[in-house]
Amino acid sequence: MAEKILLVTGGSRGIGAAICRLAAKAGYAVAVNYRSDKAAADSVVAEVETAGGRAVAIAADVAREADVLRLFAEVDRKLGRLTHLVNNAGITGRGQRVDAVDAATLEAVFDLNILGPFLCAREAVKRLSTLHGGSGGAIVNISSVASSLGSPGEYVWYAASKGAIDSMTIGLAKEVAREGIRVNAVAPGMVMTEIHAASGDPGRVERIRPTIPNGRIGEPEEIAEAVLFLLSDAASYITGSILRVSGGR
Ligand code: NAP
């Protein structure tokens, strides 16, 4: 069977890094994309290689089209023709009310959380689609339960960006369903990563914990398990689905 080649955007830390590690164990060759933390990306690659897998770290800001084009060209050159994509890189912007947010924050969040996944999906479809000579594959978008909860008083724009990702998942899944490509999303609840401190609200995790039905914060590995399932042939009849992985939230 041909090698499975996976690109994970934002694969150097948090949920993305857990996806890279688990995917390598499942036999994927993995492109670990990152924006600036080279040491973190290199350490994910080293872990994969120590376990006998194949991985490369590729720096690219996926909110920028020129970087996305270079990222995919590097994956082609270093690993081969892509078969799987996880659109994972995302930011929240600093937590505040809508009546206080500035345009720069809105632009930064929409560029990375919406434009980036669309550009990456476009480049992936060109490689996966049987219409373009590919042999099919799968895309998983990382959404958030925020898309249905709305994140009032925190970051409504972030919730809205994930709403866009849910719509893209549904529409793109239908668009490419007859071209051998499945498109699904995983919507995590609260997961222990550095994204919360980056939002300027490190106390958020403890504040939200009591509202989680099963009473605990998720681990990145628990999100990765769901992503690997949706990427795999075990999910062969699943497309256009949005799977909540949120402890019931
Ligand atoms: P994280 O720990 O902050 O890691 C973010 C990753 O994205 C890092 O690898 C970072 O690389 C990369 N990144 C940031 N900006 C980038 C850019 N412009 N281009 C390419 N890569 C970029 O985040 P996380 O918590 O794992 O979140 C991953 C995804 O899950 C996001 O889409 C997030 O919205 C979603 N999510 C998270 C939670 C949660 O509770 N953690 C809940 C629901 C959904 P550098 O270090 O090099 O910048």
XYZ file of C-alpha atoms and ligand atoms in Angstrom:
297
model
C 0.000 0.000 0.000
C 1.220 3.517 -0.866
C 2.623 5.607 1.977
C 0.178 7.926 3.739
C 1.530 11.472 3.813
C 0.028 13.884 6.324
C 0.477 17.630 6.814
C -0.488 19.039 10.230
C -0.579 22.843 10.398
C 0.591 24.094 13.787
C 2.020 20.640 14.508
C 4.769 21.764 16.844
C 2.855 22.226 20.106
C -0.423 21.353 21.857
C -3.080 19.409 19.962
C -1.133 19.524 16.679
C 1.955 17.917 18.238
C -0.194 15.127 19.740
C -1.712 14.503 16.286
C 1.776 14.324 14.698
C 3.019 11.811 17.291
C -0.043 9.558 17.036
C -0.095 9.745 13.232
C 3.556 8.714 13.018
C 2.775 5.698 15.236
C -0.053 4.821 12.824
C 2.429 4.798 9.926
C 1.950 8.249 8.360
C 4.934 10.251 7.143
C 4.304 13.610 8.827
C 5.000 17.219 7.856
C 5.109 19.216 11.101
C 4.256 22.810 10.219
C 5.012 25.625 12.667
C 5.275 29.392 12.542
C 8.123 30.396 14.856
C 8.995 27.812 17.528
C 11.585 25.782 15.594
C 12.866 24.003 18.707
C 9.387 22.640 19.498
C 8.883 21.451 15.906
C 12.339 19.851 15.814
C 11.624 17.989 19.048
C 8.383 16.500 17.580
C 10.382 15.392 14.510
C 13.109 13.893 16.723
C 10.519 11.942 18.740
C 8.974 10.540 15.562
C 12.362 9.573 14.159
C 13.442 7.920 17.414
C 10.289 5.793 17.217
C 11.281 4.770 13.663
C 8.912 7.116 11.782
C 9.419 9.749 9.064
C 8.807 13.457 9.734
C 9.996 16.881 8.602
C 9.520 20.296 10.234
C 8.484 23.111 7.878
C 8.185 26.760 8.950
C 5.321 28.662 7.314
C 2.749 31.214 8.423
C -0.400 29.517 7.079
C -2.305 32.808 7.259
C -0.196 33.944 4.241
C -0.800 32.567 0.768
C 2.847 32.714 -0.341
C 3.871 30.705 2.743
C 1.104 28.126 2.132
C 2.252 27.620 -1.472
C 5.849 27.148 -0.331
C 4.736 24.805 2.499
C 2.886 22.478 0.119
C 5.751 22.586 -2.420
C 8.163 21.566 0.357
C 5.892 18.699 1.403
C 5.791 17.528 -2.253
C 9.577 17.658 -2.455
C 10.503 16.255 0.962
C 7.782 13.622 1.583
C 5.913 13.050 -1.704
C 2.322 13.547 -2.849
C 0.077 14.496 0.073
C -2.758 12.126 1.086
C -4.027 13.701 4.326
C -4.315 17.190 5.869
C -5.163 18.399 9.368
C -6.036 22.108 9.501
C -5.059 22.654 13.140
C -3.200 25.980 13.560
C -5.409 28.522 15.302
C -5.423 31.481 17.690
C -8.073 33.168 19.818
C -6.810 36.738 20.053
C -6.787 38.425 23.467
C -9.990 37.805 25.404
C -12.353 40.801 25.591
C -15.856 41.925 24.660
C -16.831 42.660 21.070
C -17.279 46.356 21.916
C -13.578 46.543 22.810
C -11.929 44.460 20.088
C -9.717 46.110 17.487
C -9.651 45.374 13.763
C -6.089 44.028 13.940
C -7.209 41.244 16.317
C -10.168 40.369 14.092
C -7.929 40.269 11.018
C -5.281 38.131 12.682
C -7.842 35.571 13.937
C -9.818 35.416 10.687
C -6.646 35.198 8.582
C -5.235 32.248 10.534
C -8.472 30.468 11.494
C -10.450 30.895 8.239
C -8.246 32.038 5.348
C -5.450 29.613 6.320
C -7.622 26.458 6.381
C -9.244 27.460 3.068
C -5.861 27.981 1.382
C -4.536 24.702 2.800
C -7.724 22.842 1.796
C -7.390 24.265 -1.726
C -3.807 23.043 -2.053
C -4.700 19.670 -0.508
C -7.630 19.090 -2.894
C -5.283 19.750 -5.843
C -3.133 16.859 -4.626
C -5.733 14.428 -3.215
C -8.582 14.700 -5.713
C -8.985 11.981 -8.323
C -10.030 14.879 -10.594
C -6.434 16.129 -10.363
C -4.747 12.723 -10.688
C -4.590 12.048 -6.942
C -5.669 8.851 -5.235
C -8.029 10.415 -2.672
C -7.515 10.939 1.041
C -8.955 12.839 3.975
C -8.995 16.287 5.545
C -9.781 16.971 9.207
C -10.403 20.532 10.361
C -9.952 21.454 14.003
C -13.031 23.440 14.968
C -14.125 24.128 18.572
C -17.238 23.783 20.726
C -16.976 27.589 20.721
C -18.694 27.544 17.295
C -21.946 26.529 18.986
C -21.383 28.100 22.440
C -20.424 31.545 21.049
C -17.749 32.453 23.670
C -19.560 35.563 25.022
C -17.329 37.991 26.937
C -14.244 36.070 25.804
C -13.777 35.946 22.036
C -16.933 35.870 19.976
C -14.800 36.388 16.816
C -12.911 33.172 17.568
C -16.207 31.273 17.969
C -17.367 32.790 14.672
C -14.153 31.734 12.932
C -14.827 28.149 14.028
C -18.407 28.497 12.768
C -16.901 29.279 9.366
C -14.785 26.137 9.626
C -17.876 24.043 10.390
C -19.583 25.418 7.255
C -16.456 24.815 5.178
C -16.341 21.231 6.446
C -19.944 20.592 5.364
C -19.641 22.316 1.977
C -16.224 21.038 0.960
C -17.162 17.498 2.024
C -20.067 17.583 -0.453
C -17.982 19.268 -3.155
C -15.261 16.595 -3.216
C -17.174 13.523 -2.013
C -17.012 11.893 -5.458
C -13.308 12.629 -5.833
C -12.134 10.222 -3.118
C -11.817 12.873 -0.412
C -13.567 12.892 2.973
C -13.702 16.141 4.953
C -14.616 16.164 8.643
C -14.029 18.302 11.715
C -13.223 17.665 15.344
C -14.607 20.228 17.789
C -12.582 20.066 21.011
C -13.838 21.404 24.309
C -11.343 22.702 26.866
C -7.947 21.107 26.280
C -4.756 21.605 28.282
C -2.445 23.591 25.950
C -0.698 26.973 25.874
C -3.512 28.600 23.848
C -5.296 29.753 27.045
C -2.315 31.677 28.429
C -1.813 33.182 24.942
C -5.357 34.607 25.143
C -4.195 36.679 28.133
C -6.401 34.698 30.543
C -4.397 31.890 32.163
C -7.095 31.465 34.864
C -9.660 30.526 32.218
C -9.014 26.801 32.454
C -9.881 26.662 36.180
C -12.887 28.965 35.706
C -14.377 26.748 32.986
C -13.600 23.404 34.631
C -16.809 23.280 36.772
C -18.928 23.751 33.640
C -17.553 20.622 31.973
C -20.082 17.797 32.451
C -17.476 15.098 33.048
C -15.564 17.428 35.377
C -12.143 17.513 33.760
C -10.016 19.216 31.120
C -9.145 17.155 28.038
C -5.654 16.090 27.059
C -4.284 16.798 23.546
C -3.933 13.032 23.023
C -7.706 12.600 23.464
C -8.305 14.999 20.574
C -5.614 13.293 18.496
C -7.375 9.909 18.857
C -10.558 11.331 17.300
C -8.603 13.021 14.492
C -6.728 9.810 13.645
C -10.022 7.915 13.523
C -11.533 10.424 11.071
C -8.388 10.368 8.911
C -8.404 6.565 8.797
C -10.255 4.101 6.574
C -12.225 3.068 9.683
C -14.186 6.289 9.014
C -14.717 5.455 5.318
C -18.456 6.342 5.323
C -18.062 9.520 7.406
C -17.816 12.853 5.621
C -19.140 16.323 6.446
C -19.329 15.409 10.153
C -18.354 17.576 13.093
C -17.362 15.442 16.068
C -17.446 17.077 19.521
C -14.672 15.830 21.790
C -15.459 17.862 24.865
C -16.322 15.855 27.970
C -19.990 16.579 27.264
C -19.700 20.366 26.931
P -1.361 25.974 20.836
O -0.948 25.050 21.916
O -1.346 27.451 21.068
O -0.466 25.630 19.536
C -0.674 26.360 18.371
C 0.158 25.776 17.248
O -0.143 26.517 16.052
C 1.647 25.876 17.459
O 2.257 24.749 16.876
C 2.012 27.158 16.692
O 3.348 27.168 16.211
C 1.076 27.050 15.525
N 0.787 28.334 14.886
C 0.362 29.493 15.461
N 0.217 30.438 14.525
C 0.564 29.878 13.333
C 0.626 30.340 11.989
N 0.306 31.611 11.676
N 1.026 29.470 11.020
C 1.362 28.192 11.328
N 1.324 27.700 12.577
C 0.924 28.532 13.559
O -2.837 25.645 20.315
P -3.806 24.398 20.635
O -4.524 24.667 21.895
O -3.072 23.127 20.447
O -4.884 24.609 19.464
C -4.840 23.879 18.241
C -6.188 24.023 17.560
O -7.209 23.505 18.421
C -6.588 25.467 17.248
O -7.254 25.529 16.003
C -7.549 25.812 18.369
O -8.473 26.810 17.989
C -8.234 24.465 18.562
N -8.887 24.315 19.870
C -8.149 24.329 21.014
C -8.808 24.161 22.228
C -8.077 24.160 23.548
O -8.738 24.191 24.592
N -6.752 24.100 23.558
C -10.199 24.008 22.261
C -10.898 24.004 21.078
C -10.231 24.154 19.872
P 4.444 28.222 16.857
O 4.678 27.769 18.250
O 5.660 28.072 15.993
O 3.792 29.569 16.800
